[in-house]
mmCIF file of C-alpha atoms in Angstrom:
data_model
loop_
_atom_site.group_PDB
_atom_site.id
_atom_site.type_symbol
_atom_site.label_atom_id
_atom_site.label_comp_id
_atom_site.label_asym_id
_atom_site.label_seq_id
_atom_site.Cartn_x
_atom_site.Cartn_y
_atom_site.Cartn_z
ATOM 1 C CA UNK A 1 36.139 109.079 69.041
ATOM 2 C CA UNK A 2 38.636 106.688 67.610
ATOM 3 C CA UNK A 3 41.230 109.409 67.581
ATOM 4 C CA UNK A 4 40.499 110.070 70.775
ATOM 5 C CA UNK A 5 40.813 106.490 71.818
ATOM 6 C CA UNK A 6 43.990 106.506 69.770
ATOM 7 C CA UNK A 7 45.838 109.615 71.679
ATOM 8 C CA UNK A 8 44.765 108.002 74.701
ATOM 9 C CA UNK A 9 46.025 104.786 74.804
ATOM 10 C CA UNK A 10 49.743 106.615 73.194
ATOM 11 C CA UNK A 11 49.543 108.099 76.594
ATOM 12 C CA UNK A 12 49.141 105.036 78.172
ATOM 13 C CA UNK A 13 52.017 102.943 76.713
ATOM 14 C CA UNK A 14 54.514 106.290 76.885
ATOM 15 C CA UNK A 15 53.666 106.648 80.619
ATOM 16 C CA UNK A 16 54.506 102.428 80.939
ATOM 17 C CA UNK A 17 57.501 103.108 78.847
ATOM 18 C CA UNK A 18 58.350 105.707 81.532
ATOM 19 C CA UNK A 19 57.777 104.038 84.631
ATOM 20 C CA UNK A 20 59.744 100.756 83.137
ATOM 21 C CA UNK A 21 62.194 102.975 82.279
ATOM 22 C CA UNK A 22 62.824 104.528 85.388
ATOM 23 C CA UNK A 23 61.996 101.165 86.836
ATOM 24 C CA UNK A 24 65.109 100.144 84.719
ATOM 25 C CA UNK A 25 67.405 102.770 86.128
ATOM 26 C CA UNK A 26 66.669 102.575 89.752
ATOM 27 C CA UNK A 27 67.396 99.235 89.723
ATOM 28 C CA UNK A 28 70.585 99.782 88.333
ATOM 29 C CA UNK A 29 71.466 102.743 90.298
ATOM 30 C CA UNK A 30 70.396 100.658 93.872
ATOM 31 C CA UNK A 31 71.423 97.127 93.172
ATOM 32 C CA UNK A 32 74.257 97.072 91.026
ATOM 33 C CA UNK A 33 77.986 98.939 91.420
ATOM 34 C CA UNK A 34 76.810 101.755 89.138
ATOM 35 C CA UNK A 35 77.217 104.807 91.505
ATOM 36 C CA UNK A 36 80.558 103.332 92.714
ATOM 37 C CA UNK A 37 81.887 103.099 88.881
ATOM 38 C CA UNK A 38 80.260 106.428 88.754
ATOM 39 C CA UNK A 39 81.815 108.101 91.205
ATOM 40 C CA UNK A 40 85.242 106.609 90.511
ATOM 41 C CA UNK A 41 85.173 107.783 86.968
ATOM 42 C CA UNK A 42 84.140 111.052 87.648
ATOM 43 C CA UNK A 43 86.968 111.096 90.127
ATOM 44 C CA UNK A 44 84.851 111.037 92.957
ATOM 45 C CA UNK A 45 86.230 108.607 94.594
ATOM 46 C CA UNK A 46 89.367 106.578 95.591
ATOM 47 C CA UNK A 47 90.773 104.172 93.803
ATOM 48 C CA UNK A 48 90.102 100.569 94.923
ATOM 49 C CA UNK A 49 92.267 99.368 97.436
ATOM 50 C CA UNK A 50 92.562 96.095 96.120
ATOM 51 C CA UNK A 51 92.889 96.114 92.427
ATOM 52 C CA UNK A 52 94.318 94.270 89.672
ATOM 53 C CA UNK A 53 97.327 96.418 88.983
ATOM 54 C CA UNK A 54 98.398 95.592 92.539
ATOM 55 C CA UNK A 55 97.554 91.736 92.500
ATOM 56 C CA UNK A 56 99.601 91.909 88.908
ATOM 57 C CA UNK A 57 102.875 93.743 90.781
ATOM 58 C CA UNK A 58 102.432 91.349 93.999
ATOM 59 C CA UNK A 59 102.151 88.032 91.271
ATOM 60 C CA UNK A 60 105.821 88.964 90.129
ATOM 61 C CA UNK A 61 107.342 88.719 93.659
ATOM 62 C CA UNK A 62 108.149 84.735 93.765
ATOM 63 C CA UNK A 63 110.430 84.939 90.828
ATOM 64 C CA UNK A 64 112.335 88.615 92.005
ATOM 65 C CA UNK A 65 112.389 86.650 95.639
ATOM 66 C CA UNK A 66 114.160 83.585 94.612
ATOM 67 C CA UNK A 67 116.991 85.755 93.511
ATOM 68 C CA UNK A 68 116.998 87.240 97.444
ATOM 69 C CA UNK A 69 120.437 86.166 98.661
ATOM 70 C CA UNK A 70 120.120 85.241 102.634
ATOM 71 C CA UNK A 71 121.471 88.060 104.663
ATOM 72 C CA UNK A 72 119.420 90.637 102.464
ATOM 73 C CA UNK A 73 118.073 93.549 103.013
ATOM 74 C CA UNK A 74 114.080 93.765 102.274
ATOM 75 C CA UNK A 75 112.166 96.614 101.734
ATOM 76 C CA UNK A 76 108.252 96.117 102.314
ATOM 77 C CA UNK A 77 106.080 99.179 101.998
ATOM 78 C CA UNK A 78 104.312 101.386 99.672
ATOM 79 C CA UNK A 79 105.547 104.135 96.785
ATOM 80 C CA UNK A 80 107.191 106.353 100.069
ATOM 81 C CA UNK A 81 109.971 102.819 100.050
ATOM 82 C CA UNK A 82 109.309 102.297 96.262
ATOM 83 C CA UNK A 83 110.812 105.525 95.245
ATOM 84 C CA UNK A 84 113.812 104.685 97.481
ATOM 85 C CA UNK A 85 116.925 103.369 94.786
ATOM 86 C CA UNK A 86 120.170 101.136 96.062
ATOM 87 C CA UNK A 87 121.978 104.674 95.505
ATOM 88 C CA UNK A 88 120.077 105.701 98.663
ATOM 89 C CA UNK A 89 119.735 102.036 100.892
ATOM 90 C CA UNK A 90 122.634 100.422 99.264
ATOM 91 C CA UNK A 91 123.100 97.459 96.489
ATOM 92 C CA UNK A 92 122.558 94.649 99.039
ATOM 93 C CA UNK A 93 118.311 95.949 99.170
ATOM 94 C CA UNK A 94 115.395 94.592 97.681
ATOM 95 C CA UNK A 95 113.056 95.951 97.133
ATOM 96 C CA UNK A 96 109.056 94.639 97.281
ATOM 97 C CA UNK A 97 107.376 98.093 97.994
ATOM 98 C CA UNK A 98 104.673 99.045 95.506
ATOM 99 C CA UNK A 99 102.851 102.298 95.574
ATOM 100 C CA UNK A 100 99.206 101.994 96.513
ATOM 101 C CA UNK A 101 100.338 99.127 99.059
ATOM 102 C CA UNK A 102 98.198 98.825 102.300
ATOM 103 C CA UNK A 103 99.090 96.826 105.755
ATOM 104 C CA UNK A 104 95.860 94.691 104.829
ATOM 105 C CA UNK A 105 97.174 94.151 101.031
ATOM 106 C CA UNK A 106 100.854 93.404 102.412
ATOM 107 C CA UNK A 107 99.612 91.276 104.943
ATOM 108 C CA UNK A 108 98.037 89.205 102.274
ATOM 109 C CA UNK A 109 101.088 89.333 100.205
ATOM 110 C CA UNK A 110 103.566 88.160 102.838
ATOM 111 C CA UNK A 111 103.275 84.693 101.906
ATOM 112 C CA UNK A 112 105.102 85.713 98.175
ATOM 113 C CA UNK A 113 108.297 87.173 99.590
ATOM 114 C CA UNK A 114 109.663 84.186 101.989
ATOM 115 C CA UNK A 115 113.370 85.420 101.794
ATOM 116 C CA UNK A 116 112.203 87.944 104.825
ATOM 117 C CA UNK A 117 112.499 84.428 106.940
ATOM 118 C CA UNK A 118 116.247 84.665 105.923
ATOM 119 C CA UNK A 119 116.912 88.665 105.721
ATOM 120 C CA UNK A 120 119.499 90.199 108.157
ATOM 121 C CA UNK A 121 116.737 93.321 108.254
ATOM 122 C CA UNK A 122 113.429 94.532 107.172
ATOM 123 C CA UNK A 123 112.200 98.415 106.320
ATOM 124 C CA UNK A 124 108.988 98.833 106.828
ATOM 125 C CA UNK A 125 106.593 101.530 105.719
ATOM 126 C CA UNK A 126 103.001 101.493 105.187
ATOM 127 C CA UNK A 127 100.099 103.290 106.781
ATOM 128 C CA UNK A 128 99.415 106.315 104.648
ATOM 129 C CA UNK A 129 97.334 104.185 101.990
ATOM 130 C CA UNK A 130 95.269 102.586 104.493
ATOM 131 C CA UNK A 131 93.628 105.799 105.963
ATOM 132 C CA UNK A 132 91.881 106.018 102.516
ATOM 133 C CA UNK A 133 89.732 102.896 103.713
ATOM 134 C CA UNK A 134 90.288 103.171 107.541
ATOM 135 C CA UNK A 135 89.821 105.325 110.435
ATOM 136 C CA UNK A 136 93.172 105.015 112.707
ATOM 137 C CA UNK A 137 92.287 102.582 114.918
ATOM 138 C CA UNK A 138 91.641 100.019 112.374
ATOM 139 C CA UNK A 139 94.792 100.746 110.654
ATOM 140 C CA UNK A 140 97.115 99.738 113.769
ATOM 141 C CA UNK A 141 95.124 96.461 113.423
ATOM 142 C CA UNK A 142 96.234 95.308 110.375
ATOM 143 C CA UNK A 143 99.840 96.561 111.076
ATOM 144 C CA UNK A 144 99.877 95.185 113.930
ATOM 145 C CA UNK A 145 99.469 91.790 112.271
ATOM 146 C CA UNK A 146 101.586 92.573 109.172
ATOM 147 C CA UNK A 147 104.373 93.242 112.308
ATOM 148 C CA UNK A 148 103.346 90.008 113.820
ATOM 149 C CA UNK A 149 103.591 87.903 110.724
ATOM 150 C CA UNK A 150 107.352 88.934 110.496
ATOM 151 C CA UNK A 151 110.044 86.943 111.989
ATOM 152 C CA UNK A 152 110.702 87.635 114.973
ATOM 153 C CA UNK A 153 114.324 86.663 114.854
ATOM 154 C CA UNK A 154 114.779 89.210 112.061
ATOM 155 C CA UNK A 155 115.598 92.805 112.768
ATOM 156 C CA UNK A 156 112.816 95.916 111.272
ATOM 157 C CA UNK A 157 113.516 99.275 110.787
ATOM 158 C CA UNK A 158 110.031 100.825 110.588
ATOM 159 C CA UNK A 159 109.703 103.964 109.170
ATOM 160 C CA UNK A 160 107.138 106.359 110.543
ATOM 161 C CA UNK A 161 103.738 107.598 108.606
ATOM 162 C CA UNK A 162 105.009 110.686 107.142
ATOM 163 C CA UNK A 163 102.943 114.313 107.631
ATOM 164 C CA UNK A 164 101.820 116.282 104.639
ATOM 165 C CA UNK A 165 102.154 119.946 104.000
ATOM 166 C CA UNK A 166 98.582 121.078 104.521
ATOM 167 C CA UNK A 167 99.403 124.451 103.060
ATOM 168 C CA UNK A 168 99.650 122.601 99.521
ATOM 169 C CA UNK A 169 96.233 122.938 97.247
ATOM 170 C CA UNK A 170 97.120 119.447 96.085
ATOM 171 C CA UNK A 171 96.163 117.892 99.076
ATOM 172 C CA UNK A 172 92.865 118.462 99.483
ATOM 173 C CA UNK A 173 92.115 116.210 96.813
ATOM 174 C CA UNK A 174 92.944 113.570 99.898
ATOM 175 C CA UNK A 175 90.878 114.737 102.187
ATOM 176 C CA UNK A 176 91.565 111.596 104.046
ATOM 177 C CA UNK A 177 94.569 112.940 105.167
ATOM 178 C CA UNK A 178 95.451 115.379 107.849
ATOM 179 C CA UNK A 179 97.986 116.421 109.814
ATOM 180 C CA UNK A 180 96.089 115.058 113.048
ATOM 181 C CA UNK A 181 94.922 111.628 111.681
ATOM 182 C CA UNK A 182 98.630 110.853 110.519
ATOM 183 C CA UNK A 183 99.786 111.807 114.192
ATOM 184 C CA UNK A 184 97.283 109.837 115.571
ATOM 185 C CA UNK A 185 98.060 106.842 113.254
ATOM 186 C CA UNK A 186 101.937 107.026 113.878
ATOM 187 C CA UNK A 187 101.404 107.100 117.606
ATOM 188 C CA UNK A 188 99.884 104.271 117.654
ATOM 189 C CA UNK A 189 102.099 102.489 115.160
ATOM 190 C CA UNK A 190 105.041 103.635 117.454
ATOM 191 C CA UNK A 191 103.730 101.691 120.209
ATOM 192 C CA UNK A 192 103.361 99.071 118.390
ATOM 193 C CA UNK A 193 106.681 99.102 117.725
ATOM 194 C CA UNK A 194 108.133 99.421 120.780
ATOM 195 C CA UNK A 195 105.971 96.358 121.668
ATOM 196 C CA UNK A 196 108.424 94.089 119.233
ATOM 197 C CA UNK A 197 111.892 93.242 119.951
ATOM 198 C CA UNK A 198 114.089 93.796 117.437
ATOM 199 C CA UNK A 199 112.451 96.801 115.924
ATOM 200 C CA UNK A 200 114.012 100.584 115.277
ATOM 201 C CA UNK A 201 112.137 103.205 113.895
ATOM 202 C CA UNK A 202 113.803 106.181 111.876
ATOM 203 C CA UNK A 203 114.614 109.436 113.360
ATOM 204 C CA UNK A 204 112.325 110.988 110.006
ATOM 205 C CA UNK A 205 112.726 114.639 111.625
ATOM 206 C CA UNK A 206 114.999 116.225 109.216
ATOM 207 C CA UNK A 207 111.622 115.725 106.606
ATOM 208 C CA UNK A 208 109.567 117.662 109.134
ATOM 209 C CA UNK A 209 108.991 121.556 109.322
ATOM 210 C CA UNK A 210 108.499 123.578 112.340
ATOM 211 C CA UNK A 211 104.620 123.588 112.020
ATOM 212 C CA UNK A 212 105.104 119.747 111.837
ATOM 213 C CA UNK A 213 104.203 118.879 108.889
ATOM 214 C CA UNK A 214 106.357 117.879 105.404
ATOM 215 C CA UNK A 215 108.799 120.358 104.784
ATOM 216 C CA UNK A 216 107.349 122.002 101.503
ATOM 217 C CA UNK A 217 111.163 121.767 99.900
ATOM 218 C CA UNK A 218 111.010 118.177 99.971
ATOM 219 C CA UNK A 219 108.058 116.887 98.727
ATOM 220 C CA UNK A 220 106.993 116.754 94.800
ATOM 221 C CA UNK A 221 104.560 119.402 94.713
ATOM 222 C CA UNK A 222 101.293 117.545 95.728
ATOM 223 C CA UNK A 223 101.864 117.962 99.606
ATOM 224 C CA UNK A 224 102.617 113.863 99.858
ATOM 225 C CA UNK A 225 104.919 112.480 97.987
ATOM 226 C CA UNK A 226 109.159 112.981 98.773
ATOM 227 C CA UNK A 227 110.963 114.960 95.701
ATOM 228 C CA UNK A 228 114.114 113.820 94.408
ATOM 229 C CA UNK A 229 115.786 115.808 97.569
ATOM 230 C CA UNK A 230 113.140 114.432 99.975
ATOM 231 C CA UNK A 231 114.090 110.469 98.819
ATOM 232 C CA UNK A 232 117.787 111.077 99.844
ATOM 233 C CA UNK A 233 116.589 112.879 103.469
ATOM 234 C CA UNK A 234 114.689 109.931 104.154
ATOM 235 C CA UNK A 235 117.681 107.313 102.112
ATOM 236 C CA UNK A 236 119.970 108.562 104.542
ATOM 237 C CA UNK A 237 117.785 108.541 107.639
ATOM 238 C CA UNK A 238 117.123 104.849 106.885
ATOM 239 C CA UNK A 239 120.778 103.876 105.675
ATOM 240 C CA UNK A 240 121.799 105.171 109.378
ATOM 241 C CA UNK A 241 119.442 102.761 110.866
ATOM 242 C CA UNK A 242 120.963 99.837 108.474
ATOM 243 C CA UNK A 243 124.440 100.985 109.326
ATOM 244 C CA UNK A 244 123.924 100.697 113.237
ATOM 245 C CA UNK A 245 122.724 97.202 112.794
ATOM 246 C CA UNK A 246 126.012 96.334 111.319
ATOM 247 C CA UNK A 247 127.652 97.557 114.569
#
């Protein structure tokens, strides 16, 4: 009997054990950041849009803007602009584009790079990021205000959400991007655009193939991001732009 007795309150406390223990786990799975972390470090997800690498960059713009001569060029944008050299814009750029930028995170970071209040012209290229976190619609939002923080004595050259090349098997790791979301993004960016005085956008159609999307000889193999021959395409498109303002 007292074996019995024995075996049977073992039970007892390993079925406790097993209900605190999933007790334990469910808690951490439902109210904590566990299946986020998860998900992110099984690649699962995207990274975070705002993240410490970023803020890190973004802290180093006061000291690179006091050296920003007035009359300037400055670049805001993300890795499309930060790729871009002064062997394809020309020595007089600077440069404050950082790959993984959004129009939310450079609207927040606007406040770092005052020489744009005293730049003879701004490029402009973000977008791409943001349809990680956004549908479209919310996207023009945010540039919309990162457009209406600028200012607006200051000429922009914006430069136009590029396509991908969908036939790429790199891409569909970002299945947040398609051919169709980026053209409805850019139209609306476009007319918001044309809603500012002093703003240009870039004639980007030498970087586009006949199906319309990012000719496969110009981008670095993953569908998205320019090669070495893509970055002096879209150099030169943009240097054309900066050349007409000097006329």
């Amino acid at each position: 009997m007292s074996v019995l007795k024995g075996r049977t309150r073992t039970l007892i406390l390993a079925a406790l054990y097993l209900v605190l223990l999933h007790g334990v786990l469910l808690f951490a799975v439902v109210k904590t950041n566990f299946l986020p972390l998860a998900r992110k470090a099984l690649g699962l997800a995207p990274p975070e849009e705002r993240n410490v690498a970023l803020y890190q960059a973004m802290l180093q713009w006061p000291a690179r803007d006091a050296q920003v001569p007035a009359g300037a060029i400055v670049v805001l944008g993300d890795s499309l602009l930060q790729d871009l050299g002064s062997e394809q814009l020309g020595r007089e750029v600077h440069s404050f584009a950082l790959g993984g930028t959004t129009a939310s995170t450079l609207l927040e970071g606007l406040a770092l790079v005052p020489s744009v209040q005293r730049a003879r012209a701004i490029v402009l290229g973000v977008g791409a990021n943001d349809l990680k976190y956004r549908d479209p619609e919310s996207v023009f939002c945010d540039y919309a205000a990162v457009l209406a923080a600028l200012p607006a004595h200051v000429e922009v050259i914006a430069v136009p959400v590029l396509p991908i090349d969908e036939h790429c098997a790199a891409i569909r790791e970002r299945p947040y991007l398609s051919n169709e979301r980026i053209a409805q993004l850019d139209r609306l960016l476009a007319g918001c655009c044309g809603g500012r005085p002093l703003t240009r956008r870039v004639d980007v159609s030498e970087l586009i193939a006949s199906d319309g999307g990012l000719r496969p000889d110009l981008h670095a193999g993953d569908g998205w991001h320019l090669s070495d021959a893509g970055d002096l395409v879209l150099g030169r498109a943009i240097a054309r732009e900066l050349d007409a303002l000097a006329r």
